[in-house]
Amino acid sequence: MPAFNAAKMTNAGSSARMFASTVVTLGCAFLLLMAAGIGVVVAITREANRLEAQRQAERIEAAVNTQIKLSEQRLERLVAAGDLLEALQQPGSIATLQAAFKRLSGQLMDFDGAYIGGTGGTVLAWIENPASVDHAGSSSPHHIEALQRGAKSSFVATVIGDEVTPQFGAAHSTIVTDGGETLILTVMDLSRIASFASESGSAPLSFVAYRHLSSALLSDLAERNRVTDVRLVIRQPADALSKLGLRAADGKVSAWLTWSPARPGDVMLRRFLWALIAVAVLFSAIFVFVVQRLRASAEQIELRERQIQRLAGQDELSLLPNRRSFDLTLDQTLAHIHDDGPSLAVLLIDLDRFKAVNDTYGHTAGDELIRQVAVRLSGAVQVGDTVARLGGDEFGIIQTHSATPSGCAVLGERILASLSEPFAITGAEVTIGSSIGIAMAPRDGTSREALLKLADTALYEAKNSGRNRYAFFETQMNRSMQLKRMVEDDLRHAIDNDQLMLHYQPQVSVDGSTIVGVEALVRWQHPAHGMIPPSDFIAIAEERGLIVPLSEWVLRRACTEARRWKGIRLAVNVSPIQFRHKDFVANVIRTIDETDFDPAQLELELTEGVLIEDADAAEAAMMDIRAHGVGLALDDFGTGYSSLIYLRRFAFDKIKIDRSFLEYMEATGESAILVHSMAHLGRALGLRVCAEGVETAEQHRFLQAIGCHELQGFLFSKAVPASEIDRLLRLDNPFAEILAAA
């Protein structure tokens, strides 16, 4: 079977975008969660490092301050012991003071050196630790200038009146830098407790002791305070958490202590790094698992969407595109059609006698027939053309190759020939036909709605022309359809508003002297188009679904008007569609009861078309209607193929010989023979025989001679209003003058 063009209506792209957006969202959430976790860990680590560095700085600062305080206390104890005062108070020269001061060196081992200074920066006596650099022969101690600056700045002065006098008190410490060395300087004012008398007289004294911030001292400081790599630098370190500024008495920082701070946060991080990695791996595994599940779900959703879209655009039974897909493909194809470009054709195909196959062999056989028709139609078109099932037994074709009138005719003939071949259904051969309506673009229209409408009009024409044929749309068809739509709308309004009327044609005794019955015939006086004959609107009523309300209106009005004609039979025609209605018998009986009409006076005229579709149902309905006393007449007798079968099976009360036999009775002897045979057959079966279409006296005499019971035709009267029937019934022999003149 050739491939057909079905519209692609998948939402796979939207599913992919939804999956991608979901993965991106989850990925961002995962990264944010990981970043938040890492940020928390880093913050905890840094805070732990900062707190520990702060504690180390506090310990080092406390240690330095403690060291300085101890130096001050030692110096104060030395002065308080009296040995120094005794030596200072002995008169003598500077040499004598130097000798006495050196005797105190054993008590100054905690310092690197000390000296006693007088006013003007003179050094009266000094000593240095033997471990320090030997300065023998020097007239002053090492770093004397830096020591003197530190000593001066360490004095605390108080203002008494206009004089500035040194204040005696405890030892004071400061830090001084000389070149690359830093010293802790401890100074004590001795002017109140001692004075040195020399050749030049007495002078105020100050006791100065100093100590180097050496590597040994720093190592001891680091070991005691559990700090690593304590160093002395003269440039300010960059790390604010691992430095301690050494301020002089003037407040200036001349050197800094720095060290390698402990990082407990880093240690903790290293210890628990494997746990953090495990958590990250776990979260990553969860993320990968979720993404994989989402991918699998997205693939399943996409697959289901494709299946749904495929089913939405495909007919399940025939596997052809359905109406939705057909419409979409037609719209897409029409978008490329131009007045001077290539054309296309739309073919609507309706199967003939499909319902008979369905009713005879069952719905399973009908489904199989649809499938086989789909295969044959697909084989009849060229690759690129679209075949679709539009619903029921209706198919559509979009022809794009050879879409010319001749090409469409060739395709139509090919389809008719293909579908006319027998189908093998459930072990039996079934023969059907098809009717085809063709509309072309851009010749007939350029929109989908217009083309389908015009193709449907052409299909209707093909059906009305005898079926099993194709028809191109023509302009006059459209005008005819417009007229039919107008008639349909106006007829519906006329039925609803009681704007129709009934005429009655008399049925007379064979001698023409008595009216034995009347046939009710509907008439429509259109306000714009005048009197419209039944032949112009009955078929439209049947086609448009108005025949049931129209027939019910006719029956009700006829029973109402004929109720005053006692003893006269009322003949009312029954449409096959009306007869097959499930409530037909109930509606007739209800109308009789509501109009209080005698059912014995009512005679329903049926045609063979009523009986062909479903003989069993027709027989049951006829038996039911006869049980209520209503008579039945077989109308148009002799025009069908199975009239004798119907007479034998169904209980009719009367047969009506069709007018076509009387029309040509004078020209051909066969018609007279047939009319004679039908009249004789009816009489033999005990049926009343009525001949229609009696227009001449010769026909009257012939029918009277062969034994017909009733006559109906223009010889006696055309269909007339109820008032005229009233007038004729008042006459003793209403048609005597007419027959005498004939």
XYZ file of C-alpha atoms in Angstrom:
742
model
C 0.000 0.000 0.000
C 1.559 3.352 -0.978
C 2.592 5.695 1.756
C 0.188 8.489 2.432
C 0.915 11.981 3.630
C -0.239 12.330 7.230
C 0.160 15.542 9.142
C 2.876 15.439 11.769
C 1.350 16.626 14.984
C 3.851 15.516 17.634
C 4.748 17.392 20.756
C 8.159 15.715 21.014
C 9.875 19.085 20.779
C 7.910 20.405 23.732
C 8.705 17.230 25.714
C 12.416 17.646 24.972
C 12.296 21.275 26.034
C 10.420 20.353 29.202
C 12.990 17.657 29.995
C 15.889 20.025 29.321
C 14.370 22.752 31.494
C 13.710 20.234 34.275
C 17.304 18.953 34.130
C 18.642 22.513 34.117
C 16.462 23.397 37.090
C 17.533 20.316 39.019
C 21.156 20.929 38.027
C 20.997 24.510 39.242
C 19.324 23.403 42.469
C 21.983 20.706 42.921
C 24.809 23.179 42.257
C 23.242 25.704 44.609
C 22.923 23.026 47.286
C 26.515 21.947 46.762
C 27.703 25.544 46.737
C 25.740 26.222 49.916
C 27.258 23.150 51.560
C 30.772 24.085 50.471
C 30.164 27.670 51.600
C 29.067 26.480 55.044
C 32.114 24.212 55.358
C 34.481 26.985 54.206
C 32.824 29.471 56.575
C 33.162 27.060 59.504
C 36.773 26.351 58.577
C 37.661 30.016 58.284
C 35.893 30.888 61.517
C 37.721 28.116 63.348
C 41.034 29.333 61.884
C 40.205 32.929 62.792
C 39.259 32.119 66.368
C 42.393 30.043 66.893
C 44.599 32.740 65.346
C 42.956 35.309 67.583
C 43.602 33.140 70.655
C 47.235 32.658 69.601
C 47.669 36.411 69.146
C 46.180 36.980 72.574
C 48.504 34.362 74.123
C 51.592 35.853 72.460
C 50.604 39.364 73.474
C 50.008 38.168 77.025
C 53.369 36.338 77.013
C 55.239 39.414 75.789
C 53.495 41.567 78.359
C 54.268 38.996 81.048
C 57.918 38.952 80.019
C 58.080 42.729 80.214
C 56.300 42.748 83.571
C 58.744 40.196 84.962
C 61.657 42.341 83.805
C 60.166 45.363 85.534
C 59.567 43.356 88.724
C 63.154 42.019 88.721
C 64.526 45.519 88.319
C 62.316 46.796 91.114
C 63.422 43.934 93.415
C 67.044 44.671 92.587
C 66.647 48.308 93.549
C 64.629 47.443 96.642
C 67.289 44.976 97.873
C 69.594 47.872 98.787
C 72.818 46.551 97.155
C 72.479 48.980 94.271
C 71.650 51.914 96.510
C 74.625 51.186 98.694
C 76.941 51.143 95.733
C 75.518 54.334 94.326
C 75.726 56.197 97.576
C 79.441 55.535 98.042
C 81.508 58.516 96.992
C 84.101 58.044 94.375
C 84.850 58.322 90.737
C 83.033 56.844 87.790
C 85.545 53.997 87.774
C 84.613 53.212 91.315
C 80.922 53.221 90.320
C 81.672 50.969 87.358
C 83.445 48.501 89.579
C 80.601 48.472 92.049
C 78.030 48.098 89.234
C 79.822 45.108 87.776
C 79.629 43.387 91.081
C 75.870 43.389 90.532
C 76.108 41.540 87.172
C 75.171 38.278 88.813
C 71.808 39.747 89.680
C 71.268 41.043 86.114
C 71.645 37.718 84.251
C 68.048 37.961 82.960
C 69.079 41.052 80.963
C 71.559 41.407 78.128
C 72.899 44.591 79.697
C 72.242 47.548 81.958
C 73.632 50.965 82.676
C 73.208 53.902 84.994
C 72.850 57.208 83.272
C 72.974 60.721 84.454
C 71.811 63.993 83.009
C 72.899 64.973 79.547
C 72.969 61.405 78.419
C 76.114 60.491 80.308
C 76.692 56.832 81.173
C 78.099 56.493 84.650
C 78.362 52.711 84.729
C 77.291 49.747 82.629
C 77.486 45.996 82.334
C 76.680 43.502 79.508
C 75.883 39.833 79.571
C 78.948 37.787 78.698
C 76.932 36.096 75.947
C 76.527 39.412 74.177
C 79.144 40.914 71.849
C 82.249 41.917 73.563
C 82.648 45.671 73.724
C 85.640 45.843 75.920
C 87.397 49.078 75.818
C 84.267 50.943 74.823
C 83.373 54.026 76.779
C 79.639 53.205 76.670
C 77.371 50.207 76.340
C 76.247 48.806 72.974
C 73.159 50.513 71.378
C 73.663 53.444 73.754
C 71.934 55.964 71.489
C 68.849 53.787 71.024
C 68.833 53.014 74.729
C 69.002 56.672 75.662
C 66.136 57.521 73.277
C 64.050 54.761 74.771
C 64.951 55.795 78.296
C 63.921 59.372 77.714
C 60.640 58.430 76.090
C 59.807 56.018 78.869
C 59.902 58.609 81.586
C 56.547 59.663 82.836
C 56.492 63.355 83.680
C 54.088 65.406 85.655
C 53.612 69.130 85.552
C 53.903 70.904 88.915
C 53.427 74.586 88.471
C 55.768 75.791 85.724
C 58.394 73.066 86.311
C 58.560 69.680 84.676
C 60.061 67.150 87.081
C 60.551 63.483 86.671
C 58.137 61.350 88.594
C 59.590 58.657 90.701
C 57.771 55.375 90.571
C 57.881 51.824 89.338
C 59.917 50.573 86.399
C 58.648 51.314 82.914
C 59.342 49.369 79.734
C 59.510 50.271 76.103
C 60.693 48.729 72.885
C 63.376 50.287 70.761
C 64.916 49.332 67.456
C 68.489 49.963 66.499
C 69.315 48.905 62.992
C 68.241 45.312 62.630
C 67.938 44.585 66.353
C 64.969 45.113 68.661
C 65.364 45.503 72.386
C 63.014 45.483 75.337
C 64.111 48.414 77.489
C 63.234 48.642 81.205
C 63.867 52.024 82.821
C 63.667 53.090 86.451
C 64.107 56.621 87.822
C 66.633 56.678 90.732
C 66.771 60.420 91.319
C 64.672 60.257 94.504
C 66.375 57.330 96.089
C 70.027 57.786 95.135
C 72.488 60.332 93.860
C 76.022 59.965 92.718
C 78.560 62.530 93.893
C 81.544 62.976 91.643
C 84.038 65.628 90.924
C 81.467 67.484 88.970
C 78.928 67.263 91.716
C 75.811 65.182 92.213
C 73.404 64.407 89.272
C 69.981 62.679 88.858
C 70.258 59.030 87.989
C 68.292 56.518 85.921
C 68.696 52.765 85.866
C 68.263 51.243 82.375
C 68.199 47.465 81.657
C 67.653 45.982 78.215
C 67.146 42.647 76.585
C 67.331 41.583 72.946
C 64.326 39.954 71.257
C 66.596 37.181 70.090
C 65.737 33.992 68.258
C 66.269 32.033 71.459
C 63.799 34.234 73.287
C 61.305 33.909 70.453
C 61.747 30.117 70.311
C 61.145 29.912 74.050
C 58.088 32.140 73.584
C 56.771 29.881 70.794
C 57.393 26.701 72.784
C 55.715 28.017 75.926
C 52.643 29.206 74.024
C 52.420 26.361 71.528
C 52.895 28.673 68.547
C 54.887 27.758 65.474
C 57.664 29.798 63.917
C 57.540 33.058 65.893
C 59.652 35.653 64.072
C 60.545 39.319 64.473
C 60.093 41.459 61.352
C 60.406 45.166 60.692
C 57.840 45.160 57.860
C 54.171 44.815 58.638
C 52.919 41.257 57.774
C 49.991 40.912 55.386
C 48.094 38.449 57.567
C 46.232 40.466 60.188
C 45.587 37.356 62.308
C 49.257 36.379 62.712
C 50.983 39.618 63.740
C 51.583 41.597 66.926
C 52.826 45.170 66.732
C 55.581 46.190 69.220
C 54.859 49.782 70.195
C 57.394 52.170 71.648
C 56.569 54.612 74.429
C 55.695 57.230 71.806
C 53.027 54.894 70.361
C 54.835 54.108 67.122
C 55.180 50.527 65.961
C 58.757 49.845 65.017
C 58.657 46.051 64.706
C 56.214 43.169 64.567
C 56.095 39.670 65.875
C 54.656 37.191 63.372
C 54.123 33.447 63.421
C 52.522 30.595 61.507
C 49.028 30.458 62.931
C 47.434 27.149 63.756
C 44.567 26.169 61.420
C 42.259 23.780 63.268
C 39.595 24.347 60.610
C 41.947 23.018 57.935
C 42.816 20.051 60.132
C 39.143 19.346 60.693
C 38.496 19.713 56.971
C 41.296 17.252 56.132
C 39.992 14.786 58.701
C 36.445 14.913 57.398
C 37.309 15.433 53.755
C 36.467 11.835 52.920
C 33.042 12.290 54.537
C 32.430 15.454 52.510
C 33.541 13.673 49.354
C 31.226 10.770 50.197
C 28.302 13.169 50.688
C 29.121 14.922 47.398
C 29.349 11.563 45.615
C 26.048 10.496 47.194
C 24.324 13.695 46.102
C 25.862 13.352 42.631
C 24.635 9.768 42.414
C 21.158 10.864 43.502
C 21.227 13.651 40.920
C 22.350 11.270 38.164
C 19.676 8.771 39.230
C 16.954 11.439 39.184
C 18.123 12.695 35.787
C 18.111 9.157 34.405
C 14.614 8.548 35.744
C 13.469 11.856 34.327
C 15.042 10.968 30.983
C 13.290 7.599 30.987
C 9.996 9.268 31.946
C 10.472 11.912 29.269
C 11.150 9.215 26.676
C 8.021 7.354 27.759
C 5.986 10.563 27.633
C 7.401 11.384 24.212
C 6.604 7.868 22.984
C 3.054 8.118 24.326
C 2.659 11.557 22.773
C 3.801 10.200 19.424
C 1.360 7.313 19.736
C -1.461 9.639 20.783
C -0.704 12.043 17.960
C -0.458 9.164 15.513
C -3.814 7.829 16.678
C -5.248 11.343 16.679
C -4.310 11.671 13.020
C -5.011 8.084 11.941
C -8.173 6.079 11.534
C -7.893 2.949 13.659
C -9.964 0.741 11.394
C -8.528 1.522 7.966
C -5.092 2.771 9.151
C -5.588 5.720 6.811
C -5.378 9.351 7.899
C -8.596 10.510 9.538
C -10.569 13.687 8.867
C -8.380 15.782 11.162
C -5.209 14.747 9.357
C -6.944 15.085 5.987
C -8.029 18.653 6.781
C -4.550 19.619 7.985
C -2.869 18.147 4.905
C -5.366 19.891 2.629
C -4.718 23.227 4.369
C -0.956 22.795 4.008
C -1.251 21.860 0.337
C -3.637 24.709 -0.453
C -1.154 27.172 1.089
C 1.131 26.505 -1.907
C -1.596 26.741 -4.542
C -1.626 29.875 -6.714
C -3.769 30.962 -9.633
C -0.955 30.358 -12.115
C 0.605 27.412 -10.295
C -0.152 23.698 -10.076
C -3.652 22.610 -9.127
C -5.075 19.937 -6.897
C -8.336 18.044 -6.737
C -10.437 16.865 -3.814
C -12.406 13.673 -4.361
C -15.113 12.620 -1.920
C -16.080 8.962 -2.221
C -19.207 7.399 -0.752
C -19.744 3.638 -0.885
C -22.995 2.423 -2.435
C -24.922 -0.402 -0.754
C -22.544 -0.432 2.211
C -25.445 -0.429 4.676
C -26.924 -3.498 3.032
C -23.623 -5.356 3.535
C -23.469 -4.210 7.142
C -27.036 -5.309 7.843
C -26.747 -8.609 5.985
C -23.339 -9.845 7.125
C -22.844 -7.902 10.361
C -20.584 -5.124 11.529
C -17.483 -7.318 11.445
C -17.985 -7.807 7.731
C -18.565 -4.073 7.351
C -15.265 -3.334 9.107
C -13.423 -5.798 6.879
C -15.008 -4.186 3.821
C -13.765 -0.761 4.979
C -10.226 -2.143 5.347
C -10.263 -3.683 1.876
C -11.665 -0.503 0.348
C -8.818 1.451 2.001
C -6.270 -0.881 0.403
C -7.822 -0.548 -3.053
C -8.087 3.228 -2.829
C -4.467 3.509 -1.740
C -3.459 1.367 -4.708
C -5.453 3.513 -7.138
C -3.648 6.806 -6.377
C -0.105 7.886 -7.137
C 2.658 8.299 -4.571
C 2.240 11.662 -2.900
C -1.538 11.735 -3.128
C -3.435 11.483 0.162
C -6.149 8.948 0.893
C -8.152 9.341 4.112
C -11.216 7.900 5.749
C -13.494 10.768 6.697
C -16.027 8.701 8.621
C -18.454 5.824 8.138
C -18.283 4.725 4.509
C -16.973 8.078 3.264
C -13.416 8.511 1.989
C -11.470 11.482 0.696
C -8.551 11.883 -1.707
C -6.244 14.853 -2.225
C -4.906 14.483 -5.760
C -1.780 16.535 -6.479
C -0.349 14.545 -9.406
C -2.095 15.004 -12.767
C -4.728 17.173 -11.046
C -6.337 18.195 -14.322
C -9.911 17.478 -15.438
C -8.692 14.622 -17.597
C -6.379 13.327 -14.852
C -9.211 13.465 -12.311
C -11.506 11.632 -14.732
C -8.894 8.889 -15.183
C -8.529 8.544 -11.414
C -12.322 8.500 -10.990
C -12.690 5.725 -13.572
C -9.894 3.774 -11.922
C -11.552 4.036 -8.496
C -14.969 3.042 -9.851
C -13.491 0.016 -11.618
C -11.481 -0.987 -8.539
C -14.410 -0.737 -6.110
C -16.802 -2.474 -8.510
C -14.760 -5.679 -8.297
C -16.185 -8.219 -5.807
C -14.858 -8.237 -2.256
C -14.214 -11.471 -0.389
C -15.927 -10.938 2.972
C -16.386 -13.746 5.533
C -16.275 -16.410 2.847
C -18.745 -14.636 0.571
C -18.347 -12.360 -2.432
C -19.808 -8.919 -1.922
C -20.251 -6.368 -4.688
C -20.696 -2.704 -3.990
C -20.251 0.504 -5.926
C -19.214 4.040 -5.201
C -20.181 7.598 -6.005
C -17.510 10.272 -6.385
C -17.718 14.050 -6.182
C -14.777 16.087 -7.503
C -13.835 19.729 -6.860
C -10.637 21.358 -8.128
C -8.446 24.159 -6.828
C -7.974 26.921 -7.709
C -10.677 26.585 -10.361
C -13.552 25.947 -7.955
C -12.118 27.402 -4.738
C -8.953 27.938 -2.711
C -10.107 27.160 0.825
C -10.622 23.811 2.459
C -14.192 24.591 3.516
C -15.176 25.677 0.011
C -13.586 22.675 -1.743
C -15.127 20.139 0.628
C -18.508 21.776 0.305
C -18.361 21.823 -3.495
C -17.051 18.246 -3.676
C -19.937 17.192 -1.433
C -22.353 18.947 -3.795
C -20.854 17.049 -6.732
C -21.100 13.797 -4.730
C -24.776 14.452 -4.104
C -25.266 14.996 -7.830
C -23.486 11.720 -8.610
C -25.762 9.858 -6.221
C -28.910 11.449 -7.629
C -27.763 10.626 -11.155
C -27.816 6.898 -10.554
C -24.838 6.136 -8.310
C -21.626 4.289 -9.223
C -20.334 7.287 -11.151
C -18.275 10.424 -10.622
C -19.318 14.044 -11.086
C -17.338 17.266 -11.290
C -18.679 20.284 -9.503
C -20.503 22.690 -11.811
C -21.870 26.133 -11.096
C -25.503 25.149 -11.580
C -25.088 22.530 -8.860
C -24.281 25.285 -6.419
C -27.369 27.212 -7.415
C -29.423 24.064 -6.959
C -27.928 23.533 -3.507
C -28.684 27.114 -2.555
C -32.277 26.581 -3.643
C -32.448 23.402 -1.597
C -31.082 25.173 1.477
C -33.626 27.926 0.974
C -36.421 25.406 0.594
C -35.204 23.524 3.652
C -35.171 26.609 5.869
C -38.537 27.874 4.613
C -40.151 24.438 4.746
C -39.092 23.950 8.342
C -40.602 27.321 9.166
C -43.813 26.455 7.259
C -44.231 23.171 9.176
C -43.607 24.834 12.537
C -46.050 27.683 11.776
C -48.817 25.624 10.109
C -48.382 27.389 6.759
C -48.974 24.326 4.530
C -52.286 23.184 3.120
C -53.901 19.949 1.948
C -55.673 19.194 -1.288
C -57.652 16.044 -1.823
C -58.083 14.039 -5.032
C -61.308 11.991 -5.177
C -61.241 8.214 -5.633
C -64.518 7.235 -7.335
C -66.413 4.023 -7.912
C -65.747 2.290 -11.211
C -68.976 3.653 -12.679
C -67.898 7.180 -11.766
C -71.049 7.999 -9.841
C -69.818 7.940 -6.229
C -66.832 9.266 -4.304
C -65.572 6.361 -2.198
C -62.378 7.978 -0.924
C -59.957 10.882 -1.130
C -56.150 10.987 -1.246
C -54.559 13.758 0.842
C -51.841 15.656 -1.046
C -49.817 18.431 0.580
C -49.412 21.838 -1.049
C -47.097 24.717 -0.168
C -48.030 28.284 -0.939
C -44.618 29.983 -0.587
C -44.882 33.703 0.225
C -42.174 34.601 -2.313
C -42.180 31.778 -4.867
C -45.884 31.001 -5.040
C -47.301 27.492 -5.169
C -44.484 24.919 -4.926
C -45.495 21.409 -6.099
C -44.772 18.401 -3.866
C -42.276 17.027 -6.389
C -40.007 20.007 -5.627
C -39.945 19.803 -1.855
C -40.821 16.234 -0.813
C -37.408 14.942 -1.915
C -35.689 17.794 -0.084
C -37.709 17.019 3.022
C -36.564 13.390 2.855
C -32.949 14.406 2.262
C -32.813 17.033 5.009
C -34.595 15.047 7.700
C -37.894 16.943 7.512
C -40.045 14.162 6.102
C -41.082 12.801 9.523
C -42.425 16.101 10.912
C -43.966 16.869 7.489
C -45.736 13.480 7.311
C -46.991 13.808 10.861
C -48.386 17.263 10.022
C -50.132 15.871 6.911
C -51.675 12.962 8.827
C -52.911 15.163 11.649
C -54.369 17.824 9.351
C -55.968 15.208 7.068
C -57.621 13.361 9.970
C -58.872 16.661 11.361
C -60.419 17.803 8.064
C -61.712 14.399 6.884
C -63.455 13.669 10.156
C -66.611 15.344 8.709
C -66.702 13.057 5.671
C -68.451 10.045 7.108
C -68.076 6.821 5.155
C -65.302 8.219 2.947
C -61.879 6.561 3.142
C -58.914 8.892 3.708
C -55.743 7.822 1.864
C -52.466 9.235 3.204
C -49.067 8.504 1.646
C -46.352 7.138 3.913
C -42.672 7.866 3.220
C -40.240 4.942 3.590
C -38.230 7.048 6.045
C -41.336 7.738 8.094
C -42.382 4.079 8.049
C -38.944 2.933 9.304
C -39.114 5.331 12.232
C -39.250 3.358 15.473
C -42.264 5.309 16.747
C -44.234 5.232 13.461
C -47.117 3.010 14.634
C -47.367 4.757 18.005
C -47.459 8.171 16.323
C -50.239 7.085 13.931
C -52.398 5.668 16.717
C -51.815 8.728 18.885
C -52.813 11.048 16.024
C -56.013 9.036 15.415
C -56.906 9.206 19.078
C -56.158 12.909 19.411
C -58.184 13.844 16.309
C -60.993 11.391 17.180
C -60.825 9.944 13.668
C -62.306 6.548 12.785
C -59.311 4.245 12.055
C -61.493 2.176 9.693
C -61.708 5.222 7.396
C -57.900 5.655 7.287
C -55.896 3.984 4.537
C -52.090 4.292 4.473
C -50.465 4.017 1.037
C -47.059 2.319 1.029
C -44.578 1.806 -1.798
C -42.211 -1.075 -2.383
C -39.388 1.095 -1.011
C -40.944 0.728 2.430
C -40.568 -3.033 2.279
C -37.170 -3.503 0.649
C -34.897 -2.336 3.467
C -36.131 -4.640 6.244
C -39.007 -6.936 5.334
C -39.321 -8.472 8.797
C -39.606 -5.121 10.544
C -42.027 -3.893 7.873
C -44.244 -6.961 8.308
C -44.330 -6.508 12.088
C -45.272 -2.815 11.750
C -47.993 -3.603 9.182
C -49.512 -6.290 11.368
C -49.523 -3.870 14.293
C -51.167 -1.065 12.314
C -53.818 -3.405 10.853
C -54.621 -4.634 14.353
C -55.854 -1.105 15.091
C -58.233 -1.210 12.105
C -56.181 0.928 9.709
C -56.190 -0.176 6.077
C -53.064 -0.576 3.872
C -52.689 0.003 0.162
C -49.715 -0.860 -2.093
C -49.071 2.238 -4.187
C -47.391 2.291 -7.646
C -48.112 -1.386 -8.127
C -46.313 -2.961 -11.094
C -43.290 -0.634 -11.123
C -41.108 -2.748 -8.789
C -39.398 -6.103 -9.112
C -41.015 -8.062 -6.330
C -44.647 -6.941 -6.217
C -46.033 -10.479 -6.380
C -43.894 -11.487 -3.407
C -45.222 -8.534 -1.453
C -48.835 -9.413 -2.274
C -48.306 -12.954 -1.091
C -46.474 -12.072 2.150
C -48.014 -8.790 3.305
C -51.679 -8.270 4.125
C -52.662 -5.334 1.873
C -56.261 -4.246 1.458
C -55.844 -2.586 -1.919
C -53.436 -2.220 -4.819
C -53.090 0.917 -6.925
C -52.050 0.382 -10.553
C -49.417 2.982 -11.428
C -50.384 5.753 -13.838
C -47.470 4.890 -16.164
C -49.346 1.826 -17.459
C -52.406 3.874 -18.447
C -50.319 6.632 -20.046
C -49.132 4.433 -22.920
C -52.004 1.957 -22.942
C -53.416 3.111 -26.295
C -50.022 3.022 -28.025
C -48.917 -0.421 -26.971
C -51.067 -3.473 -26.495
C -48.662 -4.838 -23.887
C -49.703 -2.132 -21.393
C -53.376 -3.066 -21.734
C -52.483 -6.704 -21.148
C -50.459 -5.833 -18.064
C -53.233 -3.659 -16.633
C -55.757 -6.409 -17.271
C -53.487 -8.975 -15.584
C -52.913 -6.795 -12.537
C -56.631 -6.121 -12.119
C -57.435 -9.822 -12.470
C -54.655 -10.715 -9.959
C -55.964 -8.243 -7.415
C -59.512 -9.468 -7.709
C -58.299 -13.072 -7.421
C -56.482 -12.228 -4.165
C -59.555 -10.485 -2.786
C -57.996 -7.041 -2.960
C -59.625 -3.847 -4.051
C -58.033 -2.547 -7.271
C -57.634 1.171 -7.931
C -56.256 2.590 -11.181
C -54.413 5.934 -11.052
C -54.022 8.475 -13.805
C -57.412 7.989 -15.505
C -57.721 10.907 -17.941
C -59.904 9.702 -20.848
C -63.291 8.072 -21.321
C -61.645 5.189 -23.211
C -59.453 4.438 -20.203
C -62.534 4.627 -18.011
C -64.462 2.157 -20.127
C -61.465 -0.213 -20.365
C -60.892 -0.234 -16.628
C -64.595 -0.704 -16.010
C -64.573 -3.632 -18.368
C -61.622 -5.445 -16.736
C -63.154 -5.169 -13.282
C -61.298 -2.388 -11.424
C -63.050 -1.314 -8.280
C -61.921 2.319 -7.996
C -60.632 5.012 -10.331
C -58.565 8.130 -9.699
C -57.441 10.738 -12.184
C -57.985 14.094 -13.889
C -60.962 12.693 -15.794
C -62.921 13.064 -12.598
C -61.033 15.731 -10.640
C -57.624 17.034 -9.835
C -56.597 17.524 -6.215
C -58.854 20.202 -4.740
C -59.273 21.963 -1.358
C -61.425 20.391 1.341
C -64.241 22.843 0.613
C -64.531 21.513 -2.936
C -64.782 17.962 -1.588
C -67.594 19.200 0.641
C -69.407 20.512 -2.468
C -68.899 17.328 -4.486
C -70.159 15.150 -1.658
C -73.373 17.155 -1.539
C -74.120 16.191 -5.176
C -75.910 12.930 -6.058
C -73.795 12.175 -9.123
C -70.976 14.710 -9.055
C -69.215 13.555 -12.250
C -72.208 12.791 -14.476
C -71.764 15.847 -16.661
C -68.030 15.230 -17.036
C -68.558 11.642 -18.117
C -71.395 12.585 -20.455
C -69.234 15.216 -22.112
C -66.314 12.778 -22.466
